[in-house]
JSON list of C-alpha atoms in Angstrom, two decimals:
[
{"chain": "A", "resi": 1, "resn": "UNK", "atom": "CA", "xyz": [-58.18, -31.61, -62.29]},
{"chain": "A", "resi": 2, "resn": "UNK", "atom": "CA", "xyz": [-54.86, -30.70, -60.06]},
{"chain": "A", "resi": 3, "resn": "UNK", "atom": "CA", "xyz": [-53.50, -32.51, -57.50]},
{"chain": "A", "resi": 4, "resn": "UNK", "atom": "CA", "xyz": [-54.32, -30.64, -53.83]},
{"chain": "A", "resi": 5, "resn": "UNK", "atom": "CA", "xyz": [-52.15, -33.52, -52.22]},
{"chain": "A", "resi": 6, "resn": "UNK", "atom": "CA", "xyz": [-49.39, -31.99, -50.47]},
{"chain": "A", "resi": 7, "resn": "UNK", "atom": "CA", "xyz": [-46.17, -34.03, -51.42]},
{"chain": "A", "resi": 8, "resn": "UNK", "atom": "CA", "xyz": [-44.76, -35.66, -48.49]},
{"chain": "A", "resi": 9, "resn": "UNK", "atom": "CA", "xyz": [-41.34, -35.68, -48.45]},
{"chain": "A", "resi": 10, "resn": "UNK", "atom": "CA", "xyz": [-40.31, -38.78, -46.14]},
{"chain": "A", "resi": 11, "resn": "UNK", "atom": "CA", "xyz": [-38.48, -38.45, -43.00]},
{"chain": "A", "resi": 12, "resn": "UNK", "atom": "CA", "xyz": [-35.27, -40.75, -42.52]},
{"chain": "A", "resi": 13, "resn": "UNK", "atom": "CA", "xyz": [-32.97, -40.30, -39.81]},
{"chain": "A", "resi": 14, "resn": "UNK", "atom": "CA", "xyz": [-30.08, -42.90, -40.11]},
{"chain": "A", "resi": 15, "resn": "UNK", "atom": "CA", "xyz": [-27.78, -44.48, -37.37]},
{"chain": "A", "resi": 16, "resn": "UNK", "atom": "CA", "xyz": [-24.19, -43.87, -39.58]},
{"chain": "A", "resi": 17, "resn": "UNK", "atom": "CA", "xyz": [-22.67, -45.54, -36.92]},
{"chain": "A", "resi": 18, "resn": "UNK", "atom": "CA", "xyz": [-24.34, -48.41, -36.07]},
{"chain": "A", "resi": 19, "resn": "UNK", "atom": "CA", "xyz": [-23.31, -50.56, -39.16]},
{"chain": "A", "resi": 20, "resn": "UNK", "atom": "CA", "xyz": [-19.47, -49.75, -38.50]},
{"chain": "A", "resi": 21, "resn": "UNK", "atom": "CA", "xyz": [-19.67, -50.81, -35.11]},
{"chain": "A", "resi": 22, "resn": "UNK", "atom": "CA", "xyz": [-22.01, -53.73, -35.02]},
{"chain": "A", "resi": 23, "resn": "UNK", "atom": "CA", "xyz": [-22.87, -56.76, -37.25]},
{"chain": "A", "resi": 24, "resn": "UNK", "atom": "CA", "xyz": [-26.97, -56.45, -37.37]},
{"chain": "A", "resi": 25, "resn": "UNK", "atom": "CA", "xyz": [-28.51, -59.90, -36.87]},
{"chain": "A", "resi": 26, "resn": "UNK", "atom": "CA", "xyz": [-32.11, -59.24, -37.32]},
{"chain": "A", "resi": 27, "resn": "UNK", "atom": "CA", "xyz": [-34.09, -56.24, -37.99]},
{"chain": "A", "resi": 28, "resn": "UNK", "atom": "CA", "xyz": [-37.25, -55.20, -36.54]},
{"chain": "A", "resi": 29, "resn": "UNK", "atom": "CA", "xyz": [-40.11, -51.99, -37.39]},
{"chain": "A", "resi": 30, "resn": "UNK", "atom": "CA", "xyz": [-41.28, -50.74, -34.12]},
{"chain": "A", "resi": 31, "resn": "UNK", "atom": "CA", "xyz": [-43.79, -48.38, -32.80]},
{"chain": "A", "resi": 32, "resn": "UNK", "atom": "CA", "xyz": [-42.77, -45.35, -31.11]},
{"chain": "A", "resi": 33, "resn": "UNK", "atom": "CA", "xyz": [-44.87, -43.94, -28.01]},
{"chain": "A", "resi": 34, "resn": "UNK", "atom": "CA", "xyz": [-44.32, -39.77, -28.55]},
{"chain": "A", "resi": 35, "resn": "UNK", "atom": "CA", "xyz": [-45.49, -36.66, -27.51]},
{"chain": "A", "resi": 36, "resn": "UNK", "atom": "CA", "xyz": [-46.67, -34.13, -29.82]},
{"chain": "A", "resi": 37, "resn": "UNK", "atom": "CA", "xyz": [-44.14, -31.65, -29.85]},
{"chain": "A", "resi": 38, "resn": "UNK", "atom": "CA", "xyz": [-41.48, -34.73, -30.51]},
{"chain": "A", "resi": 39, "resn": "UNK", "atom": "CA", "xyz": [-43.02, -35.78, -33.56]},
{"chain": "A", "resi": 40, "resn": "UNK", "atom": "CA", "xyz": [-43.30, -32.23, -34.92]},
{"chain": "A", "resi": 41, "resn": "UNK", "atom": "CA", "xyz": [-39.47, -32.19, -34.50]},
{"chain": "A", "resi": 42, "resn": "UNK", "atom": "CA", "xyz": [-38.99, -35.61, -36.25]},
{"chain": "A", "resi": 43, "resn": "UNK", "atom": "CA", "xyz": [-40.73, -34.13, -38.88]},
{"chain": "A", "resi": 44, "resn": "UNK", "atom": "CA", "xyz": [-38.39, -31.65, -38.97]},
{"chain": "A", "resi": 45, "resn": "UNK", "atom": "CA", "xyz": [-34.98, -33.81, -39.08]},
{"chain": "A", "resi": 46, "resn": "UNK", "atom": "CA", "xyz": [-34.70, -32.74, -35.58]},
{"chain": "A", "resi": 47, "resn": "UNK", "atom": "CA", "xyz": [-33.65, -36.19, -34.19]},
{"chain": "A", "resi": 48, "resn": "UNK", "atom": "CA", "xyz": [-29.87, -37.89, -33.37]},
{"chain": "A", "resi": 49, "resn": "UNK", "atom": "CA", "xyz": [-29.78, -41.30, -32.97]},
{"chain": "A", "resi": 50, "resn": "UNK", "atom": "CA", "xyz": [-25.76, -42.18, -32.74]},
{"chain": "A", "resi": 51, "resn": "UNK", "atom": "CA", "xyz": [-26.37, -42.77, -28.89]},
{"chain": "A", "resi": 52, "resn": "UNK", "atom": "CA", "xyz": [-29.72, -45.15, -29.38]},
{"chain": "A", "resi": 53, "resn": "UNK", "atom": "CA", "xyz": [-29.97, -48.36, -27.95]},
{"chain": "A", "resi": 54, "resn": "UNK", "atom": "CA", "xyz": [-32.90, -50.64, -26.38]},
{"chain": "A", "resi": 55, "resn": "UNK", "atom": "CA", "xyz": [-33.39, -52.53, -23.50]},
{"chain": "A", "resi": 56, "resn": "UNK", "atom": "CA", "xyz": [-36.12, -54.51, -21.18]},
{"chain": "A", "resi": 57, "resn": "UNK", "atom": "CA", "xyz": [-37.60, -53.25, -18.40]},
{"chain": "A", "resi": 58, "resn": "UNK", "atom": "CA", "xyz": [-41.11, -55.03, -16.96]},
{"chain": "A", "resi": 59, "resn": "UNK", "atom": "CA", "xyz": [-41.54, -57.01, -20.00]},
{"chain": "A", "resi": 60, "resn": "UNK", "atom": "CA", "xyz": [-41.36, -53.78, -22.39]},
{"chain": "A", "resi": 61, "resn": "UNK", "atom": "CA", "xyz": [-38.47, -52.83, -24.70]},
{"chain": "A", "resi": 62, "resn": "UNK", "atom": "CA", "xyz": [-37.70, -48.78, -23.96]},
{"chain": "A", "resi": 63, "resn": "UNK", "atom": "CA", "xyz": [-35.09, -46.86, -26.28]},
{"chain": "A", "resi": 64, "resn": "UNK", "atom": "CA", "xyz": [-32.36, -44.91, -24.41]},
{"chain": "A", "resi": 65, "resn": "UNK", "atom": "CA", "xyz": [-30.02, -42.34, -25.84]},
{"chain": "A", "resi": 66, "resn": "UNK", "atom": "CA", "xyz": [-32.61, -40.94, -28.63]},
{"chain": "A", "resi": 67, "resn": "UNK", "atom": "CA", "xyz": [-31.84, -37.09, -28.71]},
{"chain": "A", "resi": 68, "resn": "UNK", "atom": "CA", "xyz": [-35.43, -35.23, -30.28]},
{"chain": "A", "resi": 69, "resn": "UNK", "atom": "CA", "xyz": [-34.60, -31.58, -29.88]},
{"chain": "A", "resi": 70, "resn": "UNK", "atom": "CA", "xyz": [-37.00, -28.98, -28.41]},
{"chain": "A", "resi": 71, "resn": "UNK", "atom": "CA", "xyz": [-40.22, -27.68, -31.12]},
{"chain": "A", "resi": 72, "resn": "UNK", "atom": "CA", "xyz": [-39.26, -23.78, -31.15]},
{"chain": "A", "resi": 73, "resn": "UNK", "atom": "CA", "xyz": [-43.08, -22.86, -31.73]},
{"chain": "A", "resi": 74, "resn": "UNK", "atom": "CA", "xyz": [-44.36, -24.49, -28.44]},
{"chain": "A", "resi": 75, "resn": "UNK", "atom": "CA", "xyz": [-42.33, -22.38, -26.34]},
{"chain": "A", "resi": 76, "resn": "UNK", "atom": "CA", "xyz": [-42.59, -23.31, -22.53]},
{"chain": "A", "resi": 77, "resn": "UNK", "atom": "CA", "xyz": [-44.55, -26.70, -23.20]},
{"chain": "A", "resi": 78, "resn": "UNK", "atom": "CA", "xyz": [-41.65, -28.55, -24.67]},
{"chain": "A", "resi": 79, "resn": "UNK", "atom": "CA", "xyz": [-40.80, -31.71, -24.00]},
{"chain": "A", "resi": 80, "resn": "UNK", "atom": "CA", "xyz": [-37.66, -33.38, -22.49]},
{"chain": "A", "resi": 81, "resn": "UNK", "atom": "CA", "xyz": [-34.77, -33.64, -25.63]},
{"chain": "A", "resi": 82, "resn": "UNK", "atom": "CA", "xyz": [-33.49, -37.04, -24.50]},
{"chain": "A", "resi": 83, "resn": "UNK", "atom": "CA", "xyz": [-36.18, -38.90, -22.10]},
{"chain": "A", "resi": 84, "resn": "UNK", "atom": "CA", "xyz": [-36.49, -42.70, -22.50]},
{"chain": "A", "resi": 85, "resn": "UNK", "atom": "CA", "xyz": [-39.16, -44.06, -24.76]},
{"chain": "A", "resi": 86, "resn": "UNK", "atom": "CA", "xyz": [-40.94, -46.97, -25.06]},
{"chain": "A", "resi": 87, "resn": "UNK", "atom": "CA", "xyz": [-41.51, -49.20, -28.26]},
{"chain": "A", "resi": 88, "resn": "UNK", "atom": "CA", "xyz": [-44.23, -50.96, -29.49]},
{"chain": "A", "resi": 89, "resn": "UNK", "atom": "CA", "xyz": [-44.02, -54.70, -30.84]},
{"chain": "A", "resi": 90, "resn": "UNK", "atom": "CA", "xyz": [-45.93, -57.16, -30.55]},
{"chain": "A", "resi": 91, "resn": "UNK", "atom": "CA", "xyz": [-44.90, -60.02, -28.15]},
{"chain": "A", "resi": 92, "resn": "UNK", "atom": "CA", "xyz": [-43.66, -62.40, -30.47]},
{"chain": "A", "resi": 93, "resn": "UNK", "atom": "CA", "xyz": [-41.26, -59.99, -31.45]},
{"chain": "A", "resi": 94, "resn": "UNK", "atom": "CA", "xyz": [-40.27, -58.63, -27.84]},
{"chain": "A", "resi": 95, "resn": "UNK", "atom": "CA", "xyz": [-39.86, -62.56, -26.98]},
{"chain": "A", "resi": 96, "resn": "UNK", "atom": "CA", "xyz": [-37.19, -62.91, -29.82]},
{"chain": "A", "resi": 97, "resn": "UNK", "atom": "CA", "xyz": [-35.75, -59.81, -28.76]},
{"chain": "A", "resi": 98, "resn": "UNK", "atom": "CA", "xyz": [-35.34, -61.08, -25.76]},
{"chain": "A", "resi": 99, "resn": "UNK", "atom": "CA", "xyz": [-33.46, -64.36, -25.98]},
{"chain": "A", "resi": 100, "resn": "UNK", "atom": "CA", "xyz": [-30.94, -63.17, -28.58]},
{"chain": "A", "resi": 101, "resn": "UNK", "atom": "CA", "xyz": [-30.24, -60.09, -26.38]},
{"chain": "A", "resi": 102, "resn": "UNK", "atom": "CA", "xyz": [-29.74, -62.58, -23.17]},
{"chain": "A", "resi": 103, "resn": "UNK", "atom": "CA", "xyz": [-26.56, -64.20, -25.16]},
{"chain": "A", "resi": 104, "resn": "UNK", "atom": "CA", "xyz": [-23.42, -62.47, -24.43]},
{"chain": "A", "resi": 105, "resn": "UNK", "atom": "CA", "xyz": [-21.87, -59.49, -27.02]},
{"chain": "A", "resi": 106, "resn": "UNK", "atom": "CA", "xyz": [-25.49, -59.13, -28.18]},
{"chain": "A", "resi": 107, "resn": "UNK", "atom": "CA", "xyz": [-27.23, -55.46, -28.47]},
{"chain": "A", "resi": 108, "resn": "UNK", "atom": "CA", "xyz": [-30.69, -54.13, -29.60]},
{"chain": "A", "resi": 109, "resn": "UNK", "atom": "CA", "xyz": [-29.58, -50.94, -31.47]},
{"chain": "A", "resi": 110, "resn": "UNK", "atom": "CA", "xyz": [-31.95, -48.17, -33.73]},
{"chain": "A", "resi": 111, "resn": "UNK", "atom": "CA", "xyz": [-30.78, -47.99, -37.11]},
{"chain": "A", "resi": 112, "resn": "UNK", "atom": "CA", "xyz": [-32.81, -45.55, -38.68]},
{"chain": "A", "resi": 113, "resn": "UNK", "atom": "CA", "xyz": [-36.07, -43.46, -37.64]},
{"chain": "A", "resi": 114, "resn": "UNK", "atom": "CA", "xyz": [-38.70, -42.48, -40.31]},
{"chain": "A", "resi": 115, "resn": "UNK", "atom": "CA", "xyz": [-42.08, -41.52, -41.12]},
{"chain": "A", "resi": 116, "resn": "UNK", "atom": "CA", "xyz": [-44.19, -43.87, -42.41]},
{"chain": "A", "resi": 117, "resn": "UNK", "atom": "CA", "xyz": [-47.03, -43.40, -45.45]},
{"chain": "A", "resi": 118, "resn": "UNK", "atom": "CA", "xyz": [-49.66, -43.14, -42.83]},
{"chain": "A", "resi": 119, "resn": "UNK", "atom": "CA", "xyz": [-47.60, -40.34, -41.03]},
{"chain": "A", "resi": 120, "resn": "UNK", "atom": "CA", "xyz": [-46.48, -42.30, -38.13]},
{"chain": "A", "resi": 121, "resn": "UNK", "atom": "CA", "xyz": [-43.06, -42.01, -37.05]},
{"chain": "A", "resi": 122, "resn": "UNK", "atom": "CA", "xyz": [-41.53, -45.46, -36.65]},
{"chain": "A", "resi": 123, "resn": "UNK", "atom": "CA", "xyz": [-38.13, -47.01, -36.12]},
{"chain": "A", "resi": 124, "resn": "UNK", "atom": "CA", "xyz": [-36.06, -49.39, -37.34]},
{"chain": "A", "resi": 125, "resn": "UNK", "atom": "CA", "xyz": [-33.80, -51.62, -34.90]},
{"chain": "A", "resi": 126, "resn": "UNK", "atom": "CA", "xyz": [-31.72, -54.27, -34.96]},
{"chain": "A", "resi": 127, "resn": "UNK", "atom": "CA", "xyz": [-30.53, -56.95, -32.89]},
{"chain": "A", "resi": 128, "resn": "UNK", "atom": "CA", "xyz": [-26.48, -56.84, -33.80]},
{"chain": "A", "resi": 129, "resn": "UNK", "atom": "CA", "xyz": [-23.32, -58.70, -32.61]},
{"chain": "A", "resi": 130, "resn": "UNK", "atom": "CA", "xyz": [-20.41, -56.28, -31.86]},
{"chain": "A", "resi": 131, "resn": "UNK", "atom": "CA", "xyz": [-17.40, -55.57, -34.18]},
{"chain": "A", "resi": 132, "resn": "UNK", "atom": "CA", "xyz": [-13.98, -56.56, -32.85]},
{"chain": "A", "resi": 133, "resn": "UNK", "atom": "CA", "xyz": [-11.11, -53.52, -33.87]},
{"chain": "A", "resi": 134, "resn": "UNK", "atom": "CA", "xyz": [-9.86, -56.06, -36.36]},
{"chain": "A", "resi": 135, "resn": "UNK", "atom": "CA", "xyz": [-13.66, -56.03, -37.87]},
{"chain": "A", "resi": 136, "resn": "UNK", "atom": "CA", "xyz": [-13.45, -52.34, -38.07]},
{"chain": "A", "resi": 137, "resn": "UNK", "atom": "CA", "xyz": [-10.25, -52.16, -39.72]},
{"chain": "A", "resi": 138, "resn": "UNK", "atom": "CA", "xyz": [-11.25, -54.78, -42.69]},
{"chain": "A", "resi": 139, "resn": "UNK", "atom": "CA", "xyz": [-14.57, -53.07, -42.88]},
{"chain": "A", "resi": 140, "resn": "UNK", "atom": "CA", "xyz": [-12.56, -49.75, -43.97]},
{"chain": "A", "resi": 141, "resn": "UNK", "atom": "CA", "xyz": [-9.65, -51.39, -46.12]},
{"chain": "A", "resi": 142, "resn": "UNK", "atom": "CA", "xyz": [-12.28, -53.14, -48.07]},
{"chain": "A", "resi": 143, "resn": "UNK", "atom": "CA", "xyz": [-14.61, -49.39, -48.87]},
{"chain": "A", "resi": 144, "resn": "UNK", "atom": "CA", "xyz": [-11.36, -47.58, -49.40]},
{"chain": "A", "resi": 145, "resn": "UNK", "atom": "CA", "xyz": [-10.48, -50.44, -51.91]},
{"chain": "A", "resi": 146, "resn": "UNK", "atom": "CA", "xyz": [-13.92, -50.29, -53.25]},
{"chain": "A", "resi": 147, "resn": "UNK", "atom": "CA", "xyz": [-13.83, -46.15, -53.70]},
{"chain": "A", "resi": 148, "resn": "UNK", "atom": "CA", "xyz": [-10.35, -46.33, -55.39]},
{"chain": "A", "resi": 149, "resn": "UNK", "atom": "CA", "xyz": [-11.91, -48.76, -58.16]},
{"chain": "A", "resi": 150, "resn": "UNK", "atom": "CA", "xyz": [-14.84, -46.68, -58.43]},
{"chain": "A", "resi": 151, "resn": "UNK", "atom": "CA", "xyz": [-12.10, -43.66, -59.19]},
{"chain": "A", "resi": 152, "resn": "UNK", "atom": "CA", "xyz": [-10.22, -45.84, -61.63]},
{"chain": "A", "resi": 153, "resn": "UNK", "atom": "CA", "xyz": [-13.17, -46.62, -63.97]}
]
């Protein structure tokens, strides 16, 4: 008998920058609350998260900065490309969340948003320490070391 399964292929959309400019402390899978034509467009690769970051607002963790672009095939009923949305974890998680982000040079940033097995989009964030300039520059003398011994072997 054949296989009728469509193959899924699985929807990552990394944060390139957030590992440069932050130390990550914890990670964190959370629940996104979307509209339809937004997940259509994740689905896609239609999503940007270099802005992304989280924050509290009455006792609920909302992600700011998340750019979904517009679904083409719904026309006028399209939805707005860089609204805030809110995240779902449970509230043992959003109380961690919340004391680490109260200490100072502390962020909650998205590092990557994907599909999961079930088909629900999901994202992964982080609760990260900022890089100092010094950081940064170590952080890139120690991959262009690494990519001129790859070179050499």
């Amino acid at each position: 008998m054949a296989n009728n399964k469509k193959k899924i292929r699985p929807t990552i959309i990394p944060n390139k920058k957030a590992t440069f400019s932050y130390t990550i402390l914890d990670k964190y899978t959370a629940g996104i609350a979307l509209l339809g034509t937004e997940i259509k467009s994740i689905r896609q690769h239609q999503a940007n998260l270099t802005d992304a970051y989280c924050y509290f607002k009455e006792g609920s963790l909302w992600l700011k900065g998340l750019h979904i672009s517009h679904y083409q095939p719904a026309g006028q009923i399209n939805h707005d490309p860089v609204r805030i949305r809110r995240l779902l974890l449970t509230k043992h998680e959003l109380r961690k969340l919340l004391k680490g982000q109260e200490e100072k040079g502390y962020a909650i940033i998205a590092l990557q948003l994907f599909i999961n097995s079930k088909g629900l989009a999901k994202i992964e964030i982080a609760l990260a320490k900022g890089k100092k300039l010094h950081d940064k520059r170590a952080a890139i003398k120690s991959r262009d070391l690494d990519r001129s011994i790859q070179r050499n072997l």
